[in-house]
PDB file of C-alpha atoms in Angstrom:
ATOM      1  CA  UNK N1055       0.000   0.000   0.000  1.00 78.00           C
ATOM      2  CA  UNK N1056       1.540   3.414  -0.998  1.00 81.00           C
ATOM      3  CA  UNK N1057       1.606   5.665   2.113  1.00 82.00           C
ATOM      4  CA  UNK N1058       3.969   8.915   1.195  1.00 83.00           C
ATOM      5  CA  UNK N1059       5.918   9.876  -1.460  1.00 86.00           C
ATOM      6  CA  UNK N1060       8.360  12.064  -0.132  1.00 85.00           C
ATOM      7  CA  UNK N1061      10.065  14.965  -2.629  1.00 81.00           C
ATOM      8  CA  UNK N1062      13.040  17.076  -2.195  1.00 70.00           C
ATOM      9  CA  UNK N1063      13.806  14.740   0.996  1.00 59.00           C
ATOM     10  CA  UNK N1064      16.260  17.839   2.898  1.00 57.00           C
ATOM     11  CA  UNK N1065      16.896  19.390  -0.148  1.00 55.00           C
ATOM     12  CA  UNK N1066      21.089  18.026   0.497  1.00 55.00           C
ATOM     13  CA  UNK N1067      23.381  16.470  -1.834  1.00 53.00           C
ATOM     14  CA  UNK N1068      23.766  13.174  -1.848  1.00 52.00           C
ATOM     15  CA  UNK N1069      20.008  12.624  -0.391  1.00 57.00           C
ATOM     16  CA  UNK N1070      17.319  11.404  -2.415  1.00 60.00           C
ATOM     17  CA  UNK N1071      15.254  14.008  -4.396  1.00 69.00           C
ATOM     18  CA  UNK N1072      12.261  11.456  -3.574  1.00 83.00           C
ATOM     19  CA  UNK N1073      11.378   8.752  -1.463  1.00 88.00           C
ATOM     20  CA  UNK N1074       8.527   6.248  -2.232  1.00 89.00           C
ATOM     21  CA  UNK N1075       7.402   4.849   1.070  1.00 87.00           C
ATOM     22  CA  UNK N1076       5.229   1.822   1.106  1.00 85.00           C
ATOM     23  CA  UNK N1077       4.061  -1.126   3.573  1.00 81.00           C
ATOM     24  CA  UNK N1078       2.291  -3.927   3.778  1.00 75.00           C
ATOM     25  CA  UNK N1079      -1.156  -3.141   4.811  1.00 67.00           C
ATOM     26  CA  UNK N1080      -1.774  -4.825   8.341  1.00 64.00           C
ATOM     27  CA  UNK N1081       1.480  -6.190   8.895  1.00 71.00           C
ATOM     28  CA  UNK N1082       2.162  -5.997  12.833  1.00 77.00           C
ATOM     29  CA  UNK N1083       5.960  -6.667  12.606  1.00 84.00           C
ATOM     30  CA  UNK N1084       8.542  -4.453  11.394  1.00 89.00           C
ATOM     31  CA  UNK N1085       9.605  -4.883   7.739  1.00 91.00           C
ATOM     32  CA  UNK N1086      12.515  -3.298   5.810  1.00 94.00           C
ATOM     33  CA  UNK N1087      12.539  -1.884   2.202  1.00 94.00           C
ATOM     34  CA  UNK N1088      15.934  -1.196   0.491  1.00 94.00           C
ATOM     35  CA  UNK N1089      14.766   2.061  -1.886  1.00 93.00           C
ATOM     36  CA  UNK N1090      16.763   2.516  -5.159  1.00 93.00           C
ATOM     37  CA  UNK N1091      18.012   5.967  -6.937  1.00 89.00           C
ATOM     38  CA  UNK N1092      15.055   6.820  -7.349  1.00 89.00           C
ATOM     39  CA  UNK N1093      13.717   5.781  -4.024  1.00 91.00           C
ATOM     40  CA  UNK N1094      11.648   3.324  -4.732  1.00 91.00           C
ATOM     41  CA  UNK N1095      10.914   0.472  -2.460  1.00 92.00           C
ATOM     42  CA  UNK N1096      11.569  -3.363  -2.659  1.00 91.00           C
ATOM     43  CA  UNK N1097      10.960  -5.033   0.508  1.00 90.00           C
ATOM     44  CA  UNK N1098      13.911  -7.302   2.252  1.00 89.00           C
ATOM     45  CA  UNK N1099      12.781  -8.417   5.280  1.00 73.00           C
ATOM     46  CA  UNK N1100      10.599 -10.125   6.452  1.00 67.00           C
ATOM     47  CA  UNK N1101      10.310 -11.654   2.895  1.00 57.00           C
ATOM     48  CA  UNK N1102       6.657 -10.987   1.323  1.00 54.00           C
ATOM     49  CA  UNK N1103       5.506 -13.166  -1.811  1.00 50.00           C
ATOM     50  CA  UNK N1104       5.019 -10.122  -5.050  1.00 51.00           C
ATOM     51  CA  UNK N1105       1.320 -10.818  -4.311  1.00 51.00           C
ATOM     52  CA  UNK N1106       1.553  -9.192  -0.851  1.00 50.00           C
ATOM     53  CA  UNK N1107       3.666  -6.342  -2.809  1.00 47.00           C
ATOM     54  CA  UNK N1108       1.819  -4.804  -5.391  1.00 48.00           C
ATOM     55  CA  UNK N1109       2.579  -0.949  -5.295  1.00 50.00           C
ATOM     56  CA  UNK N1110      -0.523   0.468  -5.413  1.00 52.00           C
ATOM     57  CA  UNK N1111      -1.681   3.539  -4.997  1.00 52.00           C
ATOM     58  CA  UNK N1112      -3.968   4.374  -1.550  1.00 49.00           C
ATOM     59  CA  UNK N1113      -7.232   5.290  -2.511  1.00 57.00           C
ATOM     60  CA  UNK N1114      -7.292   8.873  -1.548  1.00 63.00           C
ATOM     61  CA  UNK N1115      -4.515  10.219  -2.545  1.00 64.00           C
ATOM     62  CA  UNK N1116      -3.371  13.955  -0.986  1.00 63.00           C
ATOM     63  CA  UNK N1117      -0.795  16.430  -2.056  1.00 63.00           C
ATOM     64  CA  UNK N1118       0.433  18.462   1.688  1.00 62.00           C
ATOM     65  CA  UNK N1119       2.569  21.159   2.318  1.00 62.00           C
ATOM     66  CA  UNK N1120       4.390  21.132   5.165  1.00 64.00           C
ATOM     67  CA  UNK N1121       4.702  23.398   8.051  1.00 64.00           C
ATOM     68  CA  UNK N1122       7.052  23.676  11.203  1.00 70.00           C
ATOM     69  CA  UNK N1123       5.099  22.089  14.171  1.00 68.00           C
ATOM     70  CA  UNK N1124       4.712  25.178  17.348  1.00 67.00           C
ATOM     71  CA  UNK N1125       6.446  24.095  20.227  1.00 69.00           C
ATOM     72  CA  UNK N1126       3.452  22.978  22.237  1.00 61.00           C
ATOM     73  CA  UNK N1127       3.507  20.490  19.645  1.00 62.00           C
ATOM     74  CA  UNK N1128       6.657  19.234  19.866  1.00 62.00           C
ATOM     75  CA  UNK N1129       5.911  16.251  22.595  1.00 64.00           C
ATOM     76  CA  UNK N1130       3.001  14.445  22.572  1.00 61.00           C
ATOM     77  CA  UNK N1131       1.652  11.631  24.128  1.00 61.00           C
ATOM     78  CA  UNK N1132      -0.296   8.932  22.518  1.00 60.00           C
ATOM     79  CA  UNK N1133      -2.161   8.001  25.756  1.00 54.00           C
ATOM     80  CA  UNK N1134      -3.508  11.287  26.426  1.00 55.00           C
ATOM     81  CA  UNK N1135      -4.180  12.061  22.960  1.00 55.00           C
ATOM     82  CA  UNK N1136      -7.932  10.202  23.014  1.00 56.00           C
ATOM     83  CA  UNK N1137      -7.626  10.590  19.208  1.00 58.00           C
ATOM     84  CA  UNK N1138      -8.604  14.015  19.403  1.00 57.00           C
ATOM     85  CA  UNK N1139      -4.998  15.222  18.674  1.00 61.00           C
ATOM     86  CA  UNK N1140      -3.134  15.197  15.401  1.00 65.00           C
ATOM     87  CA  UNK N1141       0.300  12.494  16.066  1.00 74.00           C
ATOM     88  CA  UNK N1142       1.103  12.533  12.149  1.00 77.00           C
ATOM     89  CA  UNK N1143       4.390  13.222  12.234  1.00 78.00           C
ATOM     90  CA  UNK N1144       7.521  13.690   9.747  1.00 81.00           C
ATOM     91  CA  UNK N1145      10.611  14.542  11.384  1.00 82.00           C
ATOM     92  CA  UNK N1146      10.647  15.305  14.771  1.00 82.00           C
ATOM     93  CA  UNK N1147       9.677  12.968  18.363  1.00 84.00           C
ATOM     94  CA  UNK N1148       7.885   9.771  17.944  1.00 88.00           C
ATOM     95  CA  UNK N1149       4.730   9.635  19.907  1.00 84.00           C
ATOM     96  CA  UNK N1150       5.562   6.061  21.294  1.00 87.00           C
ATOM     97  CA  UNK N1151       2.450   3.404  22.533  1.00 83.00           C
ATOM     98  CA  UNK N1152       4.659   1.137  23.477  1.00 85.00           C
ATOM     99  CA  UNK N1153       7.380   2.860  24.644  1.00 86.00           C
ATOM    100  CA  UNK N1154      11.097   3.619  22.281  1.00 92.00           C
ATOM    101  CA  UNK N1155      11.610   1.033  19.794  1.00 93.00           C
ATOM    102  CA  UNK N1156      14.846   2.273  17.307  1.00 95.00           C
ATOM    103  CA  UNK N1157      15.567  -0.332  14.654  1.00 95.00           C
ATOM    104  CA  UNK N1158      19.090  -0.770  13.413  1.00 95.00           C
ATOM    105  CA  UNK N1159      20.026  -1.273   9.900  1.00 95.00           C
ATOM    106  CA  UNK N1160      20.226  -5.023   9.242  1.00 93.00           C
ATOM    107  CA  UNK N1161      23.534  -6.650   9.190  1.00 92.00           C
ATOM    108  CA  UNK N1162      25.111  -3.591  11.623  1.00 95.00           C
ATOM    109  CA  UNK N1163      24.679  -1.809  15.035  1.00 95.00           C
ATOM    110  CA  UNK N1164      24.050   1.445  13.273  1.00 96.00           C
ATOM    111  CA  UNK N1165      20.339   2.411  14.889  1.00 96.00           C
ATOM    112  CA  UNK N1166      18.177   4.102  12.312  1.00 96.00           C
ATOM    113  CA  UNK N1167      17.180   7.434  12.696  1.00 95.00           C
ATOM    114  CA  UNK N1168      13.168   8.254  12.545  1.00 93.00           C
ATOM    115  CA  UNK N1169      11.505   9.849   9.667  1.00 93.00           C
ATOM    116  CA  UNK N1170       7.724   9.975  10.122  1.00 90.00           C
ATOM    117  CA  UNK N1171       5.121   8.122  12.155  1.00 87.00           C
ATOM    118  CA  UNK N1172       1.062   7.971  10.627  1.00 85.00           C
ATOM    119  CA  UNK N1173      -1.392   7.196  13.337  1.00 82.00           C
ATOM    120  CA  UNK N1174      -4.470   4.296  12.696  1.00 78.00           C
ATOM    121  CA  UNK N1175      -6.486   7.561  11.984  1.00 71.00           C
ATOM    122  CA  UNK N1176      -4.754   7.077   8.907  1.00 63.00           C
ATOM    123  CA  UNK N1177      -7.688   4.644   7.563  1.00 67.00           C
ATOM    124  CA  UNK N1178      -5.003   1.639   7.854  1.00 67.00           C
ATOM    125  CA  UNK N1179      -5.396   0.035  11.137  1.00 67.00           C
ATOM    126  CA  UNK N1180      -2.389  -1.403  13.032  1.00 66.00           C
ATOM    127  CA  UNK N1181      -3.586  -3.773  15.639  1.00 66.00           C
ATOM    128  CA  UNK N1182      -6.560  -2.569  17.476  1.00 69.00           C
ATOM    129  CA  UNK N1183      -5.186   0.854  16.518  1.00 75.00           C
ATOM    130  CA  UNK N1184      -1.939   2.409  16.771  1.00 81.00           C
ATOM    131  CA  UNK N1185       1.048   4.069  14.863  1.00 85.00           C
ATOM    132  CA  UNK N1186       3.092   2.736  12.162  1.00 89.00           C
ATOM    133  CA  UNK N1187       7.127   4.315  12.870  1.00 91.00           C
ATOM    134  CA  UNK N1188       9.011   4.911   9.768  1.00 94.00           C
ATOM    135  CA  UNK N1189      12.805   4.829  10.664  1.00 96.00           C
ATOM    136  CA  UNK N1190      15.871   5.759   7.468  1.00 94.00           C
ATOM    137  CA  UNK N1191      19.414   5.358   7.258  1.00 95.00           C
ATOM    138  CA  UNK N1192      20.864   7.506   4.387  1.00 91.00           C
ATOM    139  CA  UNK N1193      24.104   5.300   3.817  1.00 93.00           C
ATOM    140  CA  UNK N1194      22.053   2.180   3.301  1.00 94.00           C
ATOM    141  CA  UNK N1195      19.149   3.351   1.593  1.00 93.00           C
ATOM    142  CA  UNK N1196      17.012   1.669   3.893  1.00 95.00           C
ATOM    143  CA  UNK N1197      13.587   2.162   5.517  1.00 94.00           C
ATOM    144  CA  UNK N1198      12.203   0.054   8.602  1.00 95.00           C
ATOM    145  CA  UNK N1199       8.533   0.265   9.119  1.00 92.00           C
ATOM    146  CA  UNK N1200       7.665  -0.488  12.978  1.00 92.00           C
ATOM    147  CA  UNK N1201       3.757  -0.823  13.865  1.00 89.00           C
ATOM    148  CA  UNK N1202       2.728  -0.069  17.684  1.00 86.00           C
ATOM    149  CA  UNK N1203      -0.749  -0.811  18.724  1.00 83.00           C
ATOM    150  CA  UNK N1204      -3.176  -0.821  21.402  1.00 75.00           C
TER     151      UNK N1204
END
């Protein structure tokens, strides 16, 4: 399922000008994706048969700008939140359920630094509800995707 496409990700050289982010709809383990040149995704882990992989597009599909969150904004808590708050996030805290969870890149002890987190609110559902963590490393080229439900 196609979550984000990410342009101009920080705008630096040697980052990608886009990243194509992408899960597997109501998978409640973390998965990796390797992302090429272009940043798109092929997923490495756990391994997914191309049926559970299809690369389509979500339904409603949004184009946002972005804006710098006010610091009141800065920490929030998913417990207190009643789903009344807005814990989409790209850059930035995680709003943890579970408490911290940082992946590291497979094969190393290099932890992964977090991109963006989508709450159930979403319209996917993770678990009885929840957040789905996105977590990059740049030298890799590698995204982990971490659910955390209720």
């Amino acid at each position: 399922m196609h979550l984000v496409t990410l342009n101009d990700l920080g705008g630096q050289r040697g980052a990608f000008p886009r990243l194509r982010l992408e899960t597997c709809e109501g998978s409640l383990e973390p998965t990796y994706y390797s992302h090429d040149a272009t940043g798109v995704p092929t997923p490495i882990a756990p391994f997914h048969s191309s049926d559970d992989f299809t690369s389509e597009r979500a339904p409603n599909e949004s184009i946002a700008r972005l804006a710098p969150t006010p610091q009141r904004w800065l920490r929030q808590s998913y417990g207190i939140s009643n789903s009344r708050q807005n814990l989409f996030r790209l850059g930035g805290l995680p709003s943890w359920i579970q408490g911290p969870q940082f992946p590291v890149v497979p094969g190393t002890d290099r932890k992964m630094k977090f991109l963006l987190q989508f709450d159930s609110l979403a319209g996917f559902c993770w678990g009885s509800g929840g957040m789905l963590y996105v977590f990059w490393d740049e030298d890799s080229r590698i995204t982990c995707h971490l659910p955390q439900y209720t």
